[in-house]
Coordinates of C-alpha atoms and ligand atoms in Angstrom, one line a residue:
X1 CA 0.0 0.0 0.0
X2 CA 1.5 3.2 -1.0
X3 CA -0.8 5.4 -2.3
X4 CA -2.4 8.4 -0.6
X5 CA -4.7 10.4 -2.0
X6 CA -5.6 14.5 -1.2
X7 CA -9.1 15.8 -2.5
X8 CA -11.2 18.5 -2.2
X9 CA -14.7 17.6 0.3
X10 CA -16.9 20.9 -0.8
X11 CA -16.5 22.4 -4.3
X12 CA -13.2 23.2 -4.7
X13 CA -11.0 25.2 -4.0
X14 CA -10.0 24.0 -0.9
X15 CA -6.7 24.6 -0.7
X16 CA -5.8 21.5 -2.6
X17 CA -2.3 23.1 -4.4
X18 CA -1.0 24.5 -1.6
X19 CA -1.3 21.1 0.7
X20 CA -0.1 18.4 -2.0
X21 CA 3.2 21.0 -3.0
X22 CA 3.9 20.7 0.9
X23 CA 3.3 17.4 1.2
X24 CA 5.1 15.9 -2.5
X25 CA 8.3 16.1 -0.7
X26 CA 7.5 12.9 1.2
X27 CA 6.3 10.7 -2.2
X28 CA 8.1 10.0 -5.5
X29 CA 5.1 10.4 -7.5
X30 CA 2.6 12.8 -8.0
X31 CA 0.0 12.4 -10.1
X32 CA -3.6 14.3 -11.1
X33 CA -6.0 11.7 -11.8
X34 CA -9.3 13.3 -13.1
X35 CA -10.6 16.7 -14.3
X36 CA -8.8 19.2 -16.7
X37 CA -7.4 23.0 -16.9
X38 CA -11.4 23.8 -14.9
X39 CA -8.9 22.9 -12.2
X40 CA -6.7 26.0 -10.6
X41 CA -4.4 25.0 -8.5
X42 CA -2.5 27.6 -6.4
X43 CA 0.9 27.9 -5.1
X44 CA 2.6 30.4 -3.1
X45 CA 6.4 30.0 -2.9
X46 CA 8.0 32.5 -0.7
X47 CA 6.6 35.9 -3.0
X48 CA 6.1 33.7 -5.8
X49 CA 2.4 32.7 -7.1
X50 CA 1.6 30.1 -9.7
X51 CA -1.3 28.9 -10.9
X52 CA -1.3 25.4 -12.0
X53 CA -4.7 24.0 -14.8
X54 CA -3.1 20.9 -15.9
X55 CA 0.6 20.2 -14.0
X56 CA 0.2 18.3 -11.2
X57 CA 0.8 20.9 -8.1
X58 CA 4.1 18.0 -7.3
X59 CA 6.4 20.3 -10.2
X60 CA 8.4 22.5 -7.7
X61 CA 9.6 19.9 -5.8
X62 CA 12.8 19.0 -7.8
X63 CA 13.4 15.2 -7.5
X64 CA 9.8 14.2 -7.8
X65 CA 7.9 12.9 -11.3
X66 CA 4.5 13.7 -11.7
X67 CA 2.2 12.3 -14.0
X68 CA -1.0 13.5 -15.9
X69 CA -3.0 10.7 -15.7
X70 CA -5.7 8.8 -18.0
X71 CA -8.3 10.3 -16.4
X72 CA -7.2 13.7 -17.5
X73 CA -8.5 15.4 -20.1
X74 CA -5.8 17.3 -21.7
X75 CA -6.0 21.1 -23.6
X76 CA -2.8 21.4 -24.9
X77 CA -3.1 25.4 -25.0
X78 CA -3.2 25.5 -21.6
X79 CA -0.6 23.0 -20.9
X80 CA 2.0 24.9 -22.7
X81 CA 1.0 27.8 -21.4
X82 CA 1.9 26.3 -18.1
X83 CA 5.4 25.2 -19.5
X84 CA 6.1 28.5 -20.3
X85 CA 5.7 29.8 -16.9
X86 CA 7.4 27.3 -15.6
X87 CA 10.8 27.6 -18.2
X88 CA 10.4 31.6 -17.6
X89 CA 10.7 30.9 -13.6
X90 CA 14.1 28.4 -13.8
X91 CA 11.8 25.4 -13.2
X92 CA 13.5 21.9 -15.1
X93 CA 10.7 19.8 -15.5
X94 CA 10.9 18.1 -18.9
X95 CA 12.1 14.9 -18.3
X96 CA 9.8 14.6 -14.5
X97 CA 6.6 15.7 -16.2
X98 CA 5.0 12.5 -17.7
X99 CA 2.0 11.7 -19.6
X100 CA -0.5 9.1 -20.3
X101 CA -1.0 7.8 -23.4
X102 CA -4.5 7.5 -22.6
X103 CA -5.8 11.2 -21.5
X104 CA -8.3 12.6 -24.1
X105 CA -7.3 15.6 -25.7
X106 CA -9.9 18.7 -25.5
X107 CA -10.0 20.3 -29.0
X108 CA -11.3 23.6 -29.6
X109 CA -14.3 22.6 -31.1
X110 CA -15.0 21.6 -27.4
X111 CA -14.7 24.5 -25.7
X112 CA -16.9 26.0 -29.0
X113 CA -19.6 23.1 -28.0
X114 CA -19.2 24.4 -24.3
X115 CA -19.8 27.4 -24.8
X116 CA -22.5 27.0 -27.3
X117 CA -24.4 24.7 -24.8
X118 CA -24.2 26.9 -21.7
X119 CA -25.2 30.1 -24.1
X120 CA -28.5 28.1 -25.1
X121 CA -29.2 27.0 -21.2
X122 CA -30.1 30.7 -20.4
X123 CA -30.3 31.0 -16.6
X124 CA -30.6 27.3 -15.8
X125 CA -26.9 27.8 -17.1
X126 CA -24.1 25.6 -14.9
X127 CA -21.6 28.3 -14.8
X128 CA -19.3 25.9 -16.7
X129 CA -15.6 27.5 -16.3
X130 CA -16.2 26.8 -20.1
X131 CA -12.7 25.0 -20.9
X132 CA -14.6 21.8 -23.2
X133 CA -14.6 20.0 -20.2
X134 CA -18.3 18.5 -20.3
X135 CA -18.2 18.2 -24.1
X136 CA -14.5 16.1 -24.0
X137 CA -16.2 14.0 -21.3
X138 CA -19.3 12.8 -24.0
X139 CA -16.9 11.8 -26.8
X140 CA -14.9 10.1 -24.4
X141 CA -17.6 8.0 -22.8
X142 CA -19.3 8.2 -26.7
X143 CA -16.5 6.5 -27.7
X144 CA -15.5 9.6 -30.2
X145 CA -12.3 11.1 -28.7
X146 CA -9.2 11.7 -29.5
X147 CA -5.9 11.0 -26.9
X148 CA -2.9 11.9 -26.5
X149 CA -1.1 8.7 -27.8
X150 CA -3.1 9.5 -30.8
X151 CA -0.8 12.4 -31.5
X152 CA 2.0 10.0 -32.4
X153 CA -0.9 8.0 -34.5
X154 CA 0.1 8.7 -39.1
X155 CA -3.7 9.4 -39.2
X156 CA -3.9 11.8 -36.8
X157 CA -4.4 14.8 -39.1
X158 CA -7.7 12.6 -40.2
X159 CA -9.1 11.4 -37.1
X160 CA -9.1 15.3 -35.9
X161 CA -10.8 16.3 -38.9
X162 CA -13.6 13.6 -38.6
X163 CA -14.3 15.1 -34.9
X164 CA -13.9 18.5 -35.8
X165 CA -16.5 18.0 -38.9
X166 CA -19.1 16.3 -35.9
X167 CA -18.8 18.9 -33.6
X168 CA -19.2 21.5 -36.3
X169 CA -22.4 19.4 -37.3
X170 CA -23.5 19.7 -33.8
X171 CA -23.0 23.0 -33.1
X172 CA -25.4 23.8 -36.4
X173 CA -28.3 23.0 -33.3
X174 CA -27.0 26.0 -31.3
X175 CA -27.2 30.0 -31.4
X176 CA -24.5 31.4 -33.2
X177 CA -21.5 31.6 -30.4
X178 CA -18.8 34.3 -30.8
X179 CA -15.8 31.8 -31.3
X180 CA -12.5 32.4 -33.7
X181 CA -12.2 28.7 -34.6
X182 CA -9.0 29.0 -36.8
X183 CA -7.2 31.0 -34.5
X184 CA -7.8 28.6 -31.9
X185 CA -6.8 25.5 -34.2
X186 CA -3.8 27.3 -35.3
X187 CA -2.7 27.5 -31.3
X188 CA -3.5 24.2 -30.7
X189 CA -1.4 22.6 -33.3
X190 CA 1.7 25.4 -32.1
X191 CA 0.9 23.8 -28.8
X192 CA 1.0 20.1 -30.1
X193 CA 4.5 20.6 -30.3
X194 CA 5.3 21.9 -27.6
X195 CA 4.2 18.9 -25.3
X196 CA 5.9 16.9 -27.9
X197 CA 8.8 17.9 -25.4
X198 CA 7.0 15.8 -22.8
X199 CA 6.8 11.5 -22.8
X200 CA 3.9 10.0 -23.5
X201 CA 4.1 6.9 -21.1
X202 CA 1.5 3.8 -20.4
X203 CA 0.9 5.3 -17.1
X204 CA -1.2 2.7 -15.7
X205 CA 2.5 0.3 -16.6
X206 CA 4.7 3.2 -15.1
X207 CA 2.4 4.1 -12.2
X208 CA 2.0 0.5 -10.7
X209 CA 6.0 -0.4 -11.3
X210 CA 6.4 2.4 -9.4
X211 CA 4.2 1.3 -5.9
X212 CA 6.1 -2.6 -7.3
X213 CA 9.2 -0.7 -5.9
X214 CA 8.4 0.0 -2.6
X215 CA 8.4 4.0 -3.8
X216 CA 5.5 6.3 -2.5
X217 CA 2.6 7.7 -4.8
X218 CA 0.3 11.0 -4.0
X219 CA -2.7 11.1 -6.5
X220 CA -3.8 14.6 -6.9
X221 CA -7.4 15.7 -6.9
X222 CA -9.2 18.4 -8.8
X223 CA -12.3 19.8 -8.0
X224 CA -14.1 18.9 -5.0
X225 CA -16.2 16.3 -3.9
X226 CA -20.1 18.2 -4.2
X227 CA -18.8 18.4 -7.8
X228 CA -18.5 14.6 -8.2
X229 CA -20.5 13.7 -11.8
X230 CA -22.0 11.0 -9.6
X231 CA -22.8 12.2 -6.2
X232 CA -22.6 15.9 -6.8
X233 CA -25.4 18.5 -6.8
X234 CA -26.4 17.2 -10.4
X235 CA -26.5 18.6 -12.6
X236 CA -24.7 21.6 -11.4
X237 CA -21.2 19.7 -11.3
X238 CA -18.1 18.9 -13.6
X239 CA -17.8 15.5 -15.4
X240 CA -15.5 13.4 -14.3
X241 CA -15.5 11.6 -10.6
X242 CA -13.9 13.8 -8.2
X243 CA -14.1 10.8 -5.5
X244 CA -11.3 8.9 -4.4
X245 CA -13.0 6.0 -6.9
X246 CA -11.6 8.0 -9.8
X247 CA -8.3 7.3 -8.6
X248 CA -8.7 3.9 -9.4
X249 CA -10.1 4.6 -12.6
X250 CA -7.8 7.7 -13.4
X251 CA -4.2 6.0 -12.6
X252 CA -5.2 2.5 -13.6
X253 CA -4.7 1.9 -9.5
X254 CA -6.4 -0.8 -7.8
X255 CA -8.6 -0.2 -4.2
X256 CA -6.3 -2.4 -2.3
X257 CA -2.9 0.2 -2.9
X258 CA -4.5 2.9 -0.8
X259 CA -3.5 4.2 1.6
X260 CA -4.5 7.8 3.3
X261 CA -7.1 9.6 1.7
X262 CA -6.6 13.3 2.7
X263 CA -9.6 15.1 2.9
X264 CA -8.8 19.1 2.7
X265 CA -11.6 21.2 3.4
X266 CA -12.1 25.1 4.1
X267 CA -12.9 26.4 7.6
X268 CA -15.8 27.8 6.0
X269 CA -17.7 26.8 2.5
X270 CA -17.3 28.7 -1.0
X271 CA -18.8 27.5 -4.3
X272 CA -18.0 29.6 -8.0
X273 CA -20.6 28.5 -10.3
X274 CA -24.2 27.5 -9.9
X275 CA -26.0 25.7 -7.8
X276 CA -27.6 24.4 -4.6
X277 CA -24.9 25.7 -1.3
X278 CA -27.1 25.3 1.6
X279 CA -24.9 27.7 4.0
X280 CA -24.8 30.2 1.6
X281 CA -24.3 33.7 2.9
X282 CA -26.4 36.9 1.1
X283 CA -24.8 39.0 3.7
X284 CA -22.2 41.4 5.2
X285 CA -20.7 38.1 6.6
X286 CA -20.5 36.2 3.1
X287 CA -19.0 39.6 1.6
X288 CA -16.5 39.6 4.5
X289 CA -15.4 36.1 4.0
X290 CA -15.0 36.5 0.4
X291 CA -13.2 39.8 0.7
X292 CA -10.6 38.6 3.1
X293 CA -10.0 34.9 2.1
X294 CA -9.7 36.7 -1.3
X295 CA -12.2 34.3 -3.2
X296 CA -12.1 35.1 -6.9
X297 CA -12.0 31.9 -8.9
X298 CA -8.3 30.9 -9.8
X299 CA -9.0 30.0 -13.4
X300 CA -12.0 32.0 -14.3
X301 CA -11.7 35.2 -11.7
X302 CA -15.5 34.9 -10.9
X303 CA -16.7 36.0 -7.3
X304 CA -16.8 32.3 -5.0
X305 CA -20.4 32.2 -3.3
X306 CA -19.5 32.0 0.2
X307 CA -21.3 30.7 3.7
X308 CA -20.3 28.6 6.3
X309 CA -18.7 25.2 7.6
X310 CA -21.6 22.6 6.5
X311 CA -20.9 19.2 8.8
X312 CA -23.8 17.1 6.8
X313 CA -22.5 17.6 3.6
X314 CA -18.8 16.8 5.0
X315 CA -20.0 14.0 6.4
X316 CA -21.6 12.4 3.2
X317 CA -18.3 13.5 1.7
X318 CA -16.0 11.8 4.3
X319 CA -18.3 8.7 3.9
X320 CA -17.5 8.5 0.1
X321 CA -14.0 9.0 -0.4
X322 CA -13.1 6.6 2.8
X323 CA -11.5 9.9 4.3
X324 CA -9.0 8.8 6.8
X325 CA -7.7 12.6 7.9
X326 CA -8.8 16.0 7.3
X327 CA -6.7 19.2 6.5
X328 CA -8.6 22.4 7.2
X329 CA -7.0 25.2 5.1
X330 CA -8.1 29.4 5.6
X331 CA -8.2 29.3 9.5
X332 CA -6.4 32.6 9.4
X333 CA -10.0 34.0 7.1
X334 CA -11.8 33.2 10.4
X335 CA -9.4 35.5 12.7
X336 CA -11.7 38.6 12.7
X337 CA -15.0 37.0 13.1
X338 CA -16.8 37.2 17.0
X339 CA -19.1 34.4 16.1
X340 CA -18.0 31.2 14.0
X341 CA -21.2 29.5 13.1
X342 CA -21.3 25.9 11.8
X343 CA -24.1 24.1 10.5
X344 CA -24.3 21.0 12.3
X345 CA -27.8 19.7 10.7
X346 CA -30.5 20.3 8.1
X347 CA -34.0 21.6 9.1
X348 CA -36.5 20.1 6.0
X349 CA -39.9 18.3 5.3
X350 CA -40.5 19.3 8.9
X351 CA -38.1 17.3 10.3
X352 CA -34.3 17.7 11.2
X353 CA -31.4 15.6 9.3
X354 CA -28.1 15.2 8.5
X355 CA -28.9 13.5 5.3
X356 CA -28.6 15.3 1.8
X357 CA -31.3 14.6 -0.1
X358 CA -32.1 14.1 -3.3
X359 CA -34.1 16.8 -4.3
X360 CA -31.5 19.0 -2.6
X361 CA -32.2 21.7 -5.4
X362 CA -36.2 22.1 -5.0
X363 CA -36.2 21.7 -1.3
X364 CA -36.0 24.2 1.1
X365 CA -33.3 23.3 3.4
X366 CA -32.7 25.6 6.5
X367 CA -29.1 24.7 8.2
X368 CA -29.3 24.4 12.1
X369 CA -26.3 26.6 13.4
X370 CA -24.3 25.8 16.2
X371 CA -22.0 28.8 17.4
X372 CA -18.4 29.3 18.1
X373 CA -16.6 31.8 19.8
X374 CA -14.1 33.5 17.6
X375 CA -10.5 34.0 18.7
X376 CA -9.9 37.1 17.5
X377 CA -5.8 36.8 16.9
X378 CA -3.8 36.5 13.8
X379 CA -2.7 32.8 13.3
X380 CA -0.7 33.5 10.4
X381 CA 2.8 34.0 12.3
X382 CA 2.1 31.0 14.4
X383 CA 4.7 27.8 13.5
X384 CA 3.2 25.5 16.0
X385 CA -0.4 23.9 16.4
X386 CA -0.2 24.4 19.9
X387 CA 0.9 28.0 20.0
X388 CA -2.8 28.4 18.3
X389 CA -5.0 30.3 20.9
X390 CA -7.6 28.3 23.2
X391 CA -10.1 28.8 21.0
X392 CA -9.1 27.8 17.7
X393 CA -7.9 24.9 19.7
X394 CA -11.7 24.6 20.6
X395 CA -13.4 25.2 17.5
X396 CA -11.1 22.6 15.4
X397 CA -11.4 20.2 18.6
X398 CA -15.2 20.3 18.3
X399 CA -15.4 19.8 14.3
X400 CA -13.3 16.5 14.8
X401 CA -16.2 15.6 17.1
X402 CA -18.7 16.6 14.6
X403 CA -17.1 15.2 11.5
X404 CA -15.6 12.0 13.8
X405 CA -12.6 12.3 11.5
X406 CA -9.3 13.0 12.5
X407 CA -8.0 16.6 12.2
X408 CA -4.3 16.3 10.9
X409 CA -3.3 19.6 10.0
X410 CA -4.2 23.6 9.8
X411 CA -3.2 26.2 7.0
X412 CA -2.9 29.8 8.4
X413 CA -2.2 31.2 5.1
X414 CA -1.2 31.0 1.3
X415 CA 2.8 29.8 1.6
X416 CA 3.9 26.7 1.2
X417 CA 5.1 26.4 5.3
X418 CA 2.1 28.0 6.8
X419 CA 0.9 24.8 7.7
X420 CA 0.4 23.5 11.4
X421 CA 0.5 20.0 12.2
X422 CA -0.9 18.8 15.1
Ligands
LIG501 P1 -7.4 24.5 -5.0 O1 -8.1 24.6 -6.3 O2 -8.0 23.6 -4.1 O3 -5.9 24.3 -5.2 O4 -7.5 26.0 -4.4 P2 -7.3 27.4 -5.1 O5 -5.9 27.6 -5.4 O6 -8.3 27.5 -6.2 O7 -7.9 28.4 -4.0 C1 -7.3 28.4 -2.7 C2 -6.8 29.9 -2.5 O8 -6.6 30.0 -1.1 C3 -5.6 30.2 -3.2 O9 -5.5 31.6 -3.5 C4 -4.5 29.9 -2.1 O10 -3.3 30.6 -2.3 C5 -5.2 30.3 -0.9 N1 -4.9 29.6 0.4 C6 -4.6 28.2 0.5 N2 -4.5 27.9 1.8 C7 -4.7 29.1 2.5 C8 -4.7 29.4 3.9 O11 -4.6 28.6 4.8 N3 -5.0 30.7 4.2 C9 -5.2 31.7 3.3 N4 -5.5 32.9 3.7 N5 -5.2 31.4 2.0 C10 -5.0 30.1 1.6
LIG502 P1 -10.3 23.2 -8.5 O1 -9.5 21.9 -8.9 C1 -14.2 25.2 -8.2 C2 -17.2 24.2 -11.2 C3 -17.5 25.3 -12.2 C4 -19.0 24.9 -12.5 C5 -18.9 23.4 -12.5 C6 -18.8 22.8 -13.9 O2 -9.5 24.4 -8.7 O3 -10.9 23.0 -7.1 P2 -16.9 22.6 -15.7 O4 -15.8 23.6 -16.2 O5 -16.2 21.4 -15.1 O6 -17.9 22.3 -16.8 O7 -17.7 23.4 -14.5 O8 -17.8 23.0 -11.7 N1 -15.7 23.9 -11.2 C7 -14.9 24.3 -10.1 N2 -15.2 25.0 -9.0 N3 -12.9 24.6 -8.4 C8 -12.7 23.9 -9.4 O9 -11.5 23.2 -9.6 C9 -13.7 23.7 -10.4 N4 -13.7 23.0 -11.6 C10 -15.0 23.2 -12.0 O10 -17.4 26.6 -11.6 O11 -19.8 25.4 -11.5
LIG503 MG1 -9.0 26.1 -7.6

């Protein structure tokens, strides 16, 4: 067993970059398992930012490989956008950055179909970060797409052009969308050469050699959990499973090789996009918690909807992926508030419950609050979980009682080593 596994438990944006960059300097292998450049991963190194769609968030630690799994799906425009960042910033990572065979390729006519689709869905829209995500997704399970080990294929040229012609079929069903097609094509096939810099491996060969040889594997989730194609707030969620399953399915990894499953979650709640979020905060609070955890979306720069800590829908989260520790990241956003609140049930159909349930759009849930006080200090400087003052002590004592999960670790701000481990 040698595999742990960090995911998001709300709807992203956890924190997830930050944690796994700390943590990749105890495994040999990191590798993203699901999702696509929806993903934004971010990393703070000393004054240094970087924003990662497609690299795994493993790339600055030097001696470590990391691997873009099946699962993925793949736009090469972004990817070498994200080479370039990292070749202008000193970063060697060509011969550590691998890449399965076996990831699906999103072409531009998929980020066309995506944004033709959410155009025509008017207000009901899913607030899609628009990248071809849901579109790559349905040729893949269609049995349509294209992958990256096609790229080395003699009738590549042709198979593209076959799609292309589909989508361009397809998209005949839509509103006109304002898209510049050839400009887009003519990007993507600059960018085909660029990752032609990269190997394309048999992951699933390379992946389970690897665990063969006693070495240690981290498999990197995007998105979060509430945005699971499966168990999700459908349909307002991505496509791919955002689970721990889908690291089986996304390295080629069987259930028996893991190990930890680390579940990071916020000390509050945000969600960017549409969509049920029970907590959700129309107030001065929700402005105040957006304004100073800074939440702007990392890949789109939309305004995250924010509330607070919700313990039932962490608790049908912890029961899927199997979580066996939880990392709460922001602590530091919560410095200034008097009052803490966490929603410890659900008030609906005139009973209380801890249960999501189905209809969890059309219902009217009410969240039953239980309060904290606040601590009022700044956490940021602290470098030890027990310098932390009584009553952050409290409040992340009493969440381990609510979630019955074990609390591992705190972040108390964007860097890498603002991290307390308890
Ligand atoms: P991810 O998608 O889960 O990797 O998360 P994002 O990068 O989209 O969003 C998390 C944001 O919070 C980023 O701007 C991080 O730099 C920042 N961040 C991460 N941990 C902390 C923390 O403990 N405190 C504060 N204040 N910011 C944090
Ligand atoms: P990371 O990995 C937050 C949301 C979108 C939209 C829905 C579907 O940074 O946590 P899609 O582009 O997949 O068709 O969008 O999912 N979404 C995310 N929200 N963080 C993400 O990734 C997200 N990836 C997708 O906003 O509501
Ligand atoms: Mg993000």
């Amino acid at each position: 067993m040698a595999v742990d596994i960090i995911l998001g438990l709300q709807w992203g944006d956890e924190g997830k970059g930050k944690i796994v960059d700390y943590l990749a300097d105890r495994y040999d292998l990191v590798c993203r398992f699901q999702g696509g450049p929806n993903a934004g991963h971010t990393i703070k190194i000393k004054d240094k930012k970087f924003v990662l769609h497609t690299i795994p968030s493993g790339i600055f630690r030097e001696h470590i490989t990391n691997v873009i799994g099946n699962g993925v799906v793949l736009d090469p425009i972004t990817l070498s956008k994200e080479m370039h960042i990292l070749d202008q910033s000193g970063i060697g990572y060509k011969n550590r950055l691998l890449i399965s065979n076996k990831a699906h390729l999103i072409l531009p006519t998929h980020r066309y179909l995506d944004a033709a689709t959410e155009a025509s869905k008017g207000q009901s829209r899913i607030g899609s970060t628009l990248k071809g995500i849901g579109p790559t997704y349905m040729d893949k399970t269609g049995r349509n797409g294209l992958r990256i080990g096609d790229l080395l294929t003699p009738d590549f040229a042709q198979k593209y052009r076959n799609i292309k012609e589909k989508h361009l079929n397809l998209l005949r069903l839509y509103p006109e969308t304002d898209f510049n097609l050839e400009e887009q094509e003519n990007q993507f096939f600059e960018s085909i050469e660029q990752l032609r810099q990269l190997k394309f491996i048999n992951s699933e060969y390379y992946i389970n050699s690897v665990i063969a040889d006693g070495k240690q594997v981290l498999a990197e989730g995007a998105q979060g959990s509430m945005l699971d194609i499966d168990f999700g707030t459908y349909p307002f969620v991505t496509s791919s499973n955002t689970t721990s399953a889908g690291v089986c399915s996304g390295l080629g990894i069987a259930p028996n090789k893991i190990r930890e499953v680390i579940g990071i979650a916020k000390a509050y709640c945000t969600r960017v996009g549409s969509g049920p979020f029970p907590t959700e905060l129309h107030d001065e609070t929700g402005d105040k918690l957006r304004t100073l955890g800074n939440e702007v979306g990392a890949t789109t720069g939309r305004p995250r909807r924010c509330g607070w800590l919700d313990v039932p829908q962490l608790l049908y989260t912890i029961m899927l992926n199997g979580v066996t520790q939880i990392i709460i990241t922001k602590m530091d956003v919560l410095d200034t508030f008097d009052t803490i609140q966490v929603a410890h049930a659900y008030h609906y159909d005139q009973s209380e419950s801890i249960e999501l349930p189905f209809d969890i759009i059309g219902k009217n849930i009410n969240p039953v609050y239980k309060s904290f006080d606040g601590w009022n200090e700044n956490l940021s400087d602290l470098t030890e979980y027990n310098a932390l003052p009584d009553k952050a002590r409290a409040y992340v004592s009493a969440l381990e009682g609510l979630l019955n999960t074990r609390i591992s670790m705190v972040s108390t701000g964007p860097e890498r080593d603002k991290l307390l481990a308890k």
